[in-house]
XYZ file of C-alpha atoms in Angstrom:
453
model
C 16.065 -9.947 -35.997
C 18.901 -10.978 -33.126
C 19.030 -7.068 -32.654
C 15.114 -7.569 -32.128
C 15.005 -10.325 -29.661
C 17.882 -8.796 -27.577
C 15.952 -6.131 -27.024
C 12.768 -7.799 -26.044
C 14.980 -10.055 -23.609
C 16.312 -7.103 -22.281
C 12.570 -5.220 -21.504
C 11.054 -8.376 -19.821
C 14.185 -8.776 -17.710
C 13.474 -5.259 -16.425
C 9.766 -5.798 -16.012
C 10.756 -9.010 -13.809
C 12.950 -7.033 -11.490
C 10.544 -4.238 -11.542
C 7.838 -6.358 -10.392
C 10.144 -8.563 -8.279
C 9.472 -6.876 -4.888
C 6.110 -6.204 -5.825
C 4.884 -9.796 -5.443
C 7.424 -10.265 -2.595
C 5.587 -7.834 -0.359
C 2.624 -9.401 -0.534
C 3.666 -12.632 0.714
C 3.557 -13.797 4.459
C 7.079 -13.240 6.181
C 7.924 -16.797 8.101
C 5.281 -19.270 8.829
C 4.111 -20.846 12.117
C 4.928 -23.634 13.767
C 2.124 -26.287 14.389
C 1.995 -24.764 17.780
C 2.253 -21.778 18.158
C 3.207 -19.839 21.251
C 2.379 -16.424 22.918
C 5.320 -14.754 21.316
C 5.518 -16.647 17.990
C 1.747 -15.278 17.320
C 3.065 -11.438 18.266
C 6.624 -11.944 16.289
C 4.408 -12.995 13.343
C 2.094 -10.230 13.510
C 5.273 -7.809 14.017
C 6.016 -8.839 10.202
C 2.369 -9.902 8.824
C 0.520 -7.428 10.032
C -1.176 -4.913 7.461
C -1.345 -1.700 9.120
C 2.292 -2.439 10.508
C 3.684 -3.195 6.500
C 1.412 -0.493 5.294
C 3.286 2.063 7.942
C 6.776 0.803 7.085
C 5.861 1.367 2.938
C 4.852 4.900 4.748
C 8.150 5.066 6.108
C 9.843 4.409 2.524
C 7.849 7.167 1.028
C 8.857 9.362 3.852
C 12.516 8.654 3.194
C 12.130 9.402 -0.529
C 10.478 12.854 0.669
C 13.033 13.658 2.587
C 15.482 12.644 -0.475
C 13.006 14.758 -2.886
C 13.476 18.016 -0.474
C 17.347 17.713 -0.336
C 17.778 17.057 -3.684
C 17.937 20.871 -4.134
C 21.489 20.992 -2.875
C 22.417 19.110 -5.695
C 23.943 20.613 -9.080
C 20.744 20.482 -11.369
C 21.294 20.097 -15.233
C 18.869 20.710 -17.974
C 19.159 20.831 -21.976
C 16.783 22.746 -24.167
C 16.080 22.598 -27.938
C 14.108 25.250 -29.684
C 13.450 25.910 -33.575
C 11.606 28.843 -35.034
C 10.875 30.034 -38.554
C 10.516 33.434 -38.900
C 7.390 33.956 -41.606
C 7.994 37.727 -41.251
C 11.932 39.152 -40.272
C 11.851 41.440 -37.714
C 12.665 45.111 -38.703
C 15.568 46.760 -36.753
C 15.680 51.192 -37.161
C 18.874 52.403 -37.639
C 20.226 55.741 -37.884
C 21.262 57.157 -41.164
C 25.095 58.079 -41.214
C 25.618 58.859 -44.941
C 22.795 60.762 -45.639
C 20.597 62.122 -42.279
C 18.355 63.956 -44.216
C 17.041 60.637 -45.176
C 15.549 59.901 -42.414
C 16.838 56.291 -40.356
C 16.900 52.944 -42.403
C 14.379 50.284 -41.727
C 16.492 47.065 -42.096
C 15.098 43.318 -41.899
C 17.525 41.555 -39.498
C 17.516 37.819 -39.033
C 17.210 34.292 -41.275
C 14.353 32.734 -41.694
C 15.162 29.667 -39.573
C 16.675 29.574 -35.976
C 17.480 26.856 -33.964
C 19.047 26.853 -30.379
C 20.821 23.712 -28.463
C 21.680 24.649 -25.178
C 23.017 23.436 -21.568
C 22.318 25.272 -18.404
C 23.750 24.315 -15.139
C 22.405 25.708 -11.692
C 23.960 25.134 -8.307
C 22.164 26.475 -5.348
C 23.792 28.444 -2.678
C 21.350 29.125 -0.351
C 17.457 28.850 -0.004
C 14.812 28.843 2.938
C 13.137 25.685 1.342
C 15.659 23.989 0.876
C 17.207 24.632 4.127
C 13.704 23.816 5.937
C 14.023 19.988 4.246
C 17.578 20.081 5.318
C 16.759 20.457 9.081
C 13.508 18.790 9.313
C 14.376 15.335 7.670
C 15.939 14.041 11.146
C 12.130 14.259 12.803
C 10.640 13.348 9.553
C 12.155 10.325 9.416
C 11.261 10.142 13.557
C 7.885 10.534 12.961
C 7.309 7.780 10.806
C 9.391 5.716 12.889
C 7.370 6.358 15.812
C 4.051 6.036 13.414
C 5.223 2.373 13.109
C 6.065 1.800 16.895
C 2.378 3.070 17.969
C 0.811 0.669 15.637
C 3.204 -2.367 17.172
C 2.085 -1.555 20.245
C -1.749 -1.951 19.473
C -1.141 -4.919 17.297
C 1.187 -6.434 20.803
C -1.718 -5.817 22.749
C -4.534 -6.730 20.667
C -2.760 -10.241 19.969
C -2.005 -10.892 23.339
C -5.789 -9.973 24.474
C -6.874 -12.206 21.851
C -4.518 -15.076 22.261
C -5.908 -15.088 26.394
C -9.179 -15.007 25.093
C -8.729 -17.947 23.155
C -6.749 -20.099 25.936
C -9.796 -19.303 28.451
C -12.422 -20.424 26.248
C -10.215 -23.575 25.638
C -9.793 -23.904 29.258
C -14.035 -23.706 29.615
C -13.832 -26.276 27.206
C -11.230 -28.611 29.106
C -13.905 -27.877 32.233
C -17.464 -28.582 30.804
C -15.948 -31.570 29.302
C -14.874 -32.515 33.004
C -18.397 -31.568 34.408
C -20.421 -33.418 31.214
C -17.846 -37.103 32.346
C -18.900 -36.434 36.186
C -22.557 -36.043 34.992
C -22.757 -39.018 32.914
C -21.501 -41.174 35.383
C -23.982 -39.627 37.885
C -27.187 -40.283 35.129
C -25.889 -44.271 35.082
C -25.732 -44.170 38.788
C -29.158 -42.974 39.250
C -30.720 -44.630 36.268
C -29.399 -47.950 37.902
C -30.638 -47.287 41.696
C -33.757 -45.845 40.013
C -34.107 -49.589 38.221
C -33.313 -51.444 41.515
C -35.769 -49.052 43.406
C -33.422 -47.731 45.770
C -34.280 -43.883 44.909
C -37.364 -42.367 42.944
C -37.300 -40.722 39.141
C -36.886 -37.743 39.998
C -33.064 -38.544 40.551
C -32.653 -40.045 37.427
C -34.416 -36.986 35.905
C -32.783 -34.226 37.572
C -29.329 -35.485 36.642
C -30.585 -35.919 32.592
C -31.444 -32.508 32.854
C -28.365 -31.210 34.236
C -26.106 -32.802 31.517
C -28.546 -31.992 28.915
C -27.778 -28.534 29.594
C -23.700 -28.835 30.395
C -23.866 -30.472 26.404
C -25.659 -27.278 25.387
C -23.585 -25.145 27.341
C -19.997 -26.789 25.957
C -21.367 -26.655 22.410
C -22.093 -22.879 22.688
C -18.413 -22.511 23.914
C -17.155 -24.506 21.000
C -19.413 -22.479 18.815
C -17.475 -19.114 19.808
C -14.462 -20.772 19.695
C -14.142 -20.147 15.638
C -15.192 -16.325 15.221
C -12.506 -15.604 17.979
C -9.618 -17.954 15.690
C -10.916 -15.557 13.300
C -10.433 -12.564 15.159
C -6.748 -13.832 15.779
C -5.886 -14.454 12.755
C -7.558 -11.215 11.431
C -5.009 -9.399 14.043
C -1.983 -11.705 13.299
C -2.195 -10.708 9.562
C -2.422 -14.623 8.478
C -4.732 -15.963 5.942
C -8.064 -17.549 7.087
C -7.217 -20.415 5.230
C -4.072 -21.578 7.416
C -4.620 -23.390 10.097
C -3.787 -21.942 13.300
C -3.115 -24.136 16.965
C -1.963 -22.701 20.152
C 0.088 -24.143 22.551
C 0.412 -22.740 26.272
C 1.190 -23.621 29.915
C -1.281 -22.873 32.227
C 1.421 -22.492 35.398
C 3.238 -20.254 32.922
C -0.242 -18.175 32.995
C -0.828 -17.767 36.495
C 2.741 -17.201 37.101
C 2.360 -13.667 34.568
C -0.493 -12.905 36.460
C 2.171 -10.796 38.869
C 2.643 -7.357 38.302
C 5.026 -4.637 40.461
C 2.573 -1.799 41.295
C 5.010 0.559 42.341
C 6.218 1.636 39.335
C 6.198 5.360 38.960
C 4.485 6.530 35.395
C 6.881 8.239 33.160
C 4.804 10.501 30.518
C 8.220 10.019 28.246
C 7.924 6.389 27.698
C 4.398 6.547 25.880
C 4.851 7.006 22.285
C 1.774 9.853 21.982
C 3.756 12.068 23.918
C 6.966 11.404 22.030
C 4.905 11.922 19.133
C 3.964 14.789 20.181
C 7.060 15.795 21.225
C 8.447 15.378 17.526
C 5.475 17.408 16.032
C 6.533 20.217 18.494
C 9.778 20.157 16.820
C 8.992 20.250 13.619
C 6.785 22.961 14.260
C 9.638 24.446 15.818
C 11.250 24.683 12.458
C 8.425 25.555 10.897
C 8.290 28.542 12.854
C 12.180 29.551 11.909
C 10.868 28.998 8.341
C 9.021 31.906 8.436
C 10.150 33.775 10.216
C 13.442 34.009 8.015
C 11.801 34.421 4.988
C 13.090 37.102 4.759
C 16.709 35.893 3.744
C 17.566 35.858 -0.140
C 18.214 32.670 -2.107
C 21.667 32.970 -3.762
C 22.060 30.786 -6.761
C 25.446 29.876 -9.114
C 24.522 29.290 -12.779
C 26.249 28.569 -16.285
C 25.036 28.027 -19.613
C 25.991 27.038 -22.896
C 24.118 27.614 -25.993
C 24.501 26.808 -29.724
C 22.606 29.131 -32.158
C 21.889 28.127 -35.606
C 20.624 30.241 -37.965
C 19.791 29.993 -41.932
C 17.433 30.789 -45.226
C 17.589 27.416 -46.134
C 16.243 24.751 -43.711
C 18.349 22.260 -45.092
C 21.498 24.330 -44.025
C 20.287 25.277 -41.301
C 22.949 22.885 -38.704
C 25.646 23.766 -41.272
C 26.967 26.168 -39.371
C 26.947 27.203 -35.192
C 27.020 30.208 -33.706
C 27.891 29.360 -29.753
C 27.678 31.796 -26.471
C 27.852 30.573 -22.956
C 27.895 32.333 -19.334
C 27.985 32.364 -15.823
C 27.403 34.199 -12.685
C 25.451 34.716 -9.345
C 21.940 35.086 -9.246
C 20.259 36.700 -6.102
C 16.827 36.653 -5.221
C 15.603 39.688 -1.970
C 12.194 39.055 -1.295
C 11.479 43.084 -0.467
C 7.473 43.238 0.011
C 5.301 39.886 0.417
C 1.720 42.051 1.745
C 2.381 40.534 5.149
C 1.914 37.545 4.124
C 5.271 35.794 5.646
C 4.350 37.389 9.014
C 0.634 36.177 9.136
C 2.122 32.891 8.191
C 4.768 33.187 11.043
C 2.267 33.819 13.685
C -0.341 31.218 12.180
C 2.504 28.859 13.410
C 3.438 30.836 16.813
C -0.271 29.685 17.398
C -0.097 26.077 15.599
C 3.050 25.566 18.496
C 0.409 27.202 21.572
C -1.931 24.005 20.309
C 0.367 21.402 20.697
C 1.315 22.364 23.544
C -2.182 22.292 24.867
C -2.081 18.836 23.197
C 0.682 17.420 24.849
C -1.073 19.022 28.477
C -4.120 16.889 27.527
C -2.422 13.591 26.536
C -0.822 13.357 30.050
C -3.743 14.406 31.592
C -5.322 11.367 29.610
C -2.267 8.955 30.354
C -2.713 9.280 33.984
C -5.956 9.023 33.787
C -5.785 5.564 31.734
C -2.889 4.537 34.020
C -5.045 4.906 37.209
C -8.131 3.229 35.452
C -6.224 0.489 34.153
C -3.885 -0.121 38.178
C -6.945 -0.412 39.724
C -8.713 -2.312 37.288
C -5.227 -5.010 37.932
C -5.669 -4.821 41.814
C -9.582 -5.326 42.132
C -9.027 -8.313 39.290
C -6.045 -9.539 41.089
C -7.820 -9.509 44.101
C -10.808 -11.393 42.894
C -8.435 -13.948 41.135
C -7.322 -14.519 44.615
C -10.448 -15.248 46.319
C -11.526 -17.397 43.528
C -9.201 -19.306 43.221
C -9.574 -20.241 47.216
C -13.895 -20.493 46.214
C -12.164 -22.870 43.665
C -10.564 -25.152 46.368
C -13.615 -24.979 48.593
C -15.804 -26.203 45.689
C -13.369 -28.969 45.301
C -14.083 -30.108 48.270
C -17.538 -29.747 49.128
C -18.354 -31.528 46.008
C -15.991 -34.341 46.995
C -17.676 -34.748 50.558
C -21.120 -34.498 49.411
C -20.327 -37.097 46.394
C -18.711 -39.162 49.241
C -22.115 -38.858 51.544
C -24.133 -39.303 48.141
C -23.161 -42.537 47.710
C -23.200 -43.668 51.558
C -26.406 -42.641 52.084
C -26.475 -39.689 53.846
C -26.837 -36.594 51.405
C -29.727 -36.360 48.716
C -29.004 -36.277 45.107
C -30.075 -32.764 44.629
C -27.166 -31.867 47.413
C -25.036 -33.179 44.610
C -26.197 -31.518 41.696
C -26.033 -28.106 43.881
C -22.292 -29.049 44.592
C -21.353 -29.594 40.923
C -23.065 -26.742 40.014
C -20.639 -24.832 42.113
C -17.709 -26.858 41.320
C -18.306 -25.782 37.616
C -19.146 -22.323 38.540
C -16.242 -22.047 40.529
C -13.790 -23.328 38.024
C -15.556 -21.169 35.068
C -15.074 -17.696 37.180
C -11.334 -18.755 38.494
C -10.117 -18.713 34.789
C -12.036 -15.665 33.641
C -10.589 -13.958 36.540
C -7.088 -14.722 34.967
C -7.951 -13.541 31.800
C -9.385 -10.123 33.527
C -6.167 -10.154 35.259
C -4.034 -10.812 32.147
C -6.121 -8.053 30.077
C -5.672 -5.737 32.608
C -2.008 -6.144 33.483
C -1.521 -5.812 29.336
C -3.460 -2.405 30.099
C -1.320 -1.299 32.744
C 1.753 -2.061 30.584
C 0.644 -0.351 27.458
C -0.261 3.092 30.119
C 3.233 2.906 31.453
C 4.917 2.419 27.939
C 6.315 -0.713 29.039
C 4.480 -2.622 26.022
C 7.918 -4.218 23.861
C 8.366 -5.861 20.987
C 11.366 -7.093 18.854
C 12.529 -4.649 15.893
């Protein structure tokens, strides 16, 4: 019974450790702070992020691939147990020395039960397969590195674009709010000159109908406001249960707005063509592959057997009859029906494609640069000009308040004005997100999107 209960122990022990890293993976690496910043959203998604833990697991399996493939080199050992019983003995002919005339004697040769125990041992020399794994694991093992790095660069992006979003619909917010306390202010002011009969209704009207729609206006903001939290968190890999705030500087904002133009695109920095550029190796070997397929596999072996052999099965382990060898074993592949050299030039033309590939994807990469600089500089531009519409605004709507309440300007030339104030400030901030979005663009063309590893 202790024997028993040891042994139980001992299984669920292994069962916990088995199933240890199992539950591990599936839980959130670090948590947030209560605000969270630009890069504390990207270094979460860097370790949260499905696709990203889903390419490192790919990255495991590749490893144990590549282990799989050079195993080869290594000495491999294998036992073998066989028992027979032999309802018929085999019959052996055998010449007749004593009496010719006779004719040869048919003899029954064997026992009735045979049993072999035996031990072989193989070492490999040299093999094409095996030396294919051999030189291929170094841009195996690149690949799937540079698998992962592509998909940290869209989740960097994506993030980012995500986390502007989110600060410029929190920012049209902060604004409509602004507009709806100017507006409500303006509906007492007219509701009480209406009352004391300085001005008509239709004052008092016009400026109900203008906050009536600024209300509608801010509550459709604050509507979107939760699908793209969603989105976010969706991206960041975090659970839509946690709560997620932001924290940001707006200064900080218009400060990354800048961008050096000058910089010269370099097709090596993208991670397609350095993907590429791996494949192209690999195919590289692929091609030596076959086209030395012709080279023998040389093997060193060595055995050891114990045969047991008797009429009675009980006796049959009673007594051992043991043999054992070793030696070279070569293998010349002579004739394969062309099929090694249809195979070789099948990858002569699998090489001709990538490199038509790797043409195309810079063709594509400038292409996406050039888009992308001078979607920056006409966004950039316009951020420019609206933001001086923005100062303007400003101060027409502070004039015309000014001349509002002297006297002088009509109450309509004050709607108009904050109207225009609101507009202004509305298309300033989505210009900075364009700009933002677009300098992220830029970055990812020239390769110059980082991350931490």
């Amino acid at each position: 019974m202790k024997y028993t209960k040891q042994v139980l122990l001992l299984w669920l022990g292994l069962i916990f450790i088995m199933s240890g890293p199992a539950r591990a993976q599936v839980k959130p690496a670090g948590t947030l702070p209560p605000q969270a910043t630009l890069q504390e959203c990207v270094e979460f998604a860097l370790r949260n992020q499905p696709v990203i833990r889903q390419s490192l697991i790919d990255q495991e399996i590749g490893e144990r691939n590549i282990r799989i493939g050079l195993s080869e080199w290594l000495p491999q050992i294998q036992g073998t147990a066989t028992y027979g019983h032999n309802l018929l003995l085999p019959t052996s002919v055998l010449p007749n020395f004593q009496d010719p005339a006779a004719g040869p004697q048919l003899v029954r040769v064997g026992l009735k039960n045979t049993s072999t125990l035996g031990l072989t041992g193989n070492q490999l020399l040299f093999n094409n397969d095996v030396l294919l794994a051999a030189r291929s694991a170094r841009f195996i093992r690149l690949r799937t590195s540079q698998n992962t790095t592509a998909f940290k660069i869209d989740v960097v992006t994506s993030v980012s674009k995500a986390f502007y979003d989110i600060l410029l619909t929190q920012e049209q917010l902060r604004i409509l709010l602004e507009d709806i306390q100017r507006q409500e202010r303006q509906v007492k002011d007219a509701q009480a000159q209406y009352n004391v009969g300085i001005v008509d209704k239709t004052d008092f009207l016009r400026a109900s109908i203008s906050l009536k729609n600024a209300y509608a206006q801010r509550r459709t903001t604050a509507e979107s406001l939760t699908g793209k939290y969603a989105s976010l968190k969706q991206l960041m890999g975090l659970s839509p249960e946690n709560k997620l705030a932001l924290t940001y500087d707006t200064l900080q904002m218009a400060r990354e707005v800048l961008l050096d133009t000058t910089t010269q695109l370099a097709y090596e920095k993208r991670i397609e063509v350095q993907q590429l550029q791996t494949q192209q190796n690999l195919q590289r070997i692929n091609i030596d592959y076959y086209r030395y397929g012709f080279l023998p596999s040389l093997n060193a072996y060595i055995n050891y057997n114990r045969v047991y052999q008797n009429n009675n099965f009980s006796d049959l382990y009673s007594r051992a009859f043991p043999n054992s060898q070793t030696g070279l074993q070569l293998a010349v592949p002579i004739f394969t029906g062309t099929r090694r050299l249809q195979n070789l030039k099948i990858a002569q033309l699998q090489q001709d494609r990538l490199d038509l590939d790797l043409y195309d994807t810079k063709n594509q990469i400038n292409t996406e640069y050039q888009q992308a600089l001078a979607t920056y500089k006409g966004a950039f531009n316009e951020l420019n000009v609206l933001q001086q519409n923005l100062q303007d605004a400003k101060e027409v709507y502070r004039i015309l308040n000014l001349q509002y309440r002297e006297g002088i300007r009509t109450f309509l030339d004050v709607i108009i004005a904050e109207t225009d104030l609101r507009t202004a400030q509305l298309n300033y901030y989505n210009a900075m997100f364009n700009v933002l979005s677009s300098k992220l663009d830029v970055q990812r063309a020239l390769g110059d999107i980082t991350f931490n590893p």
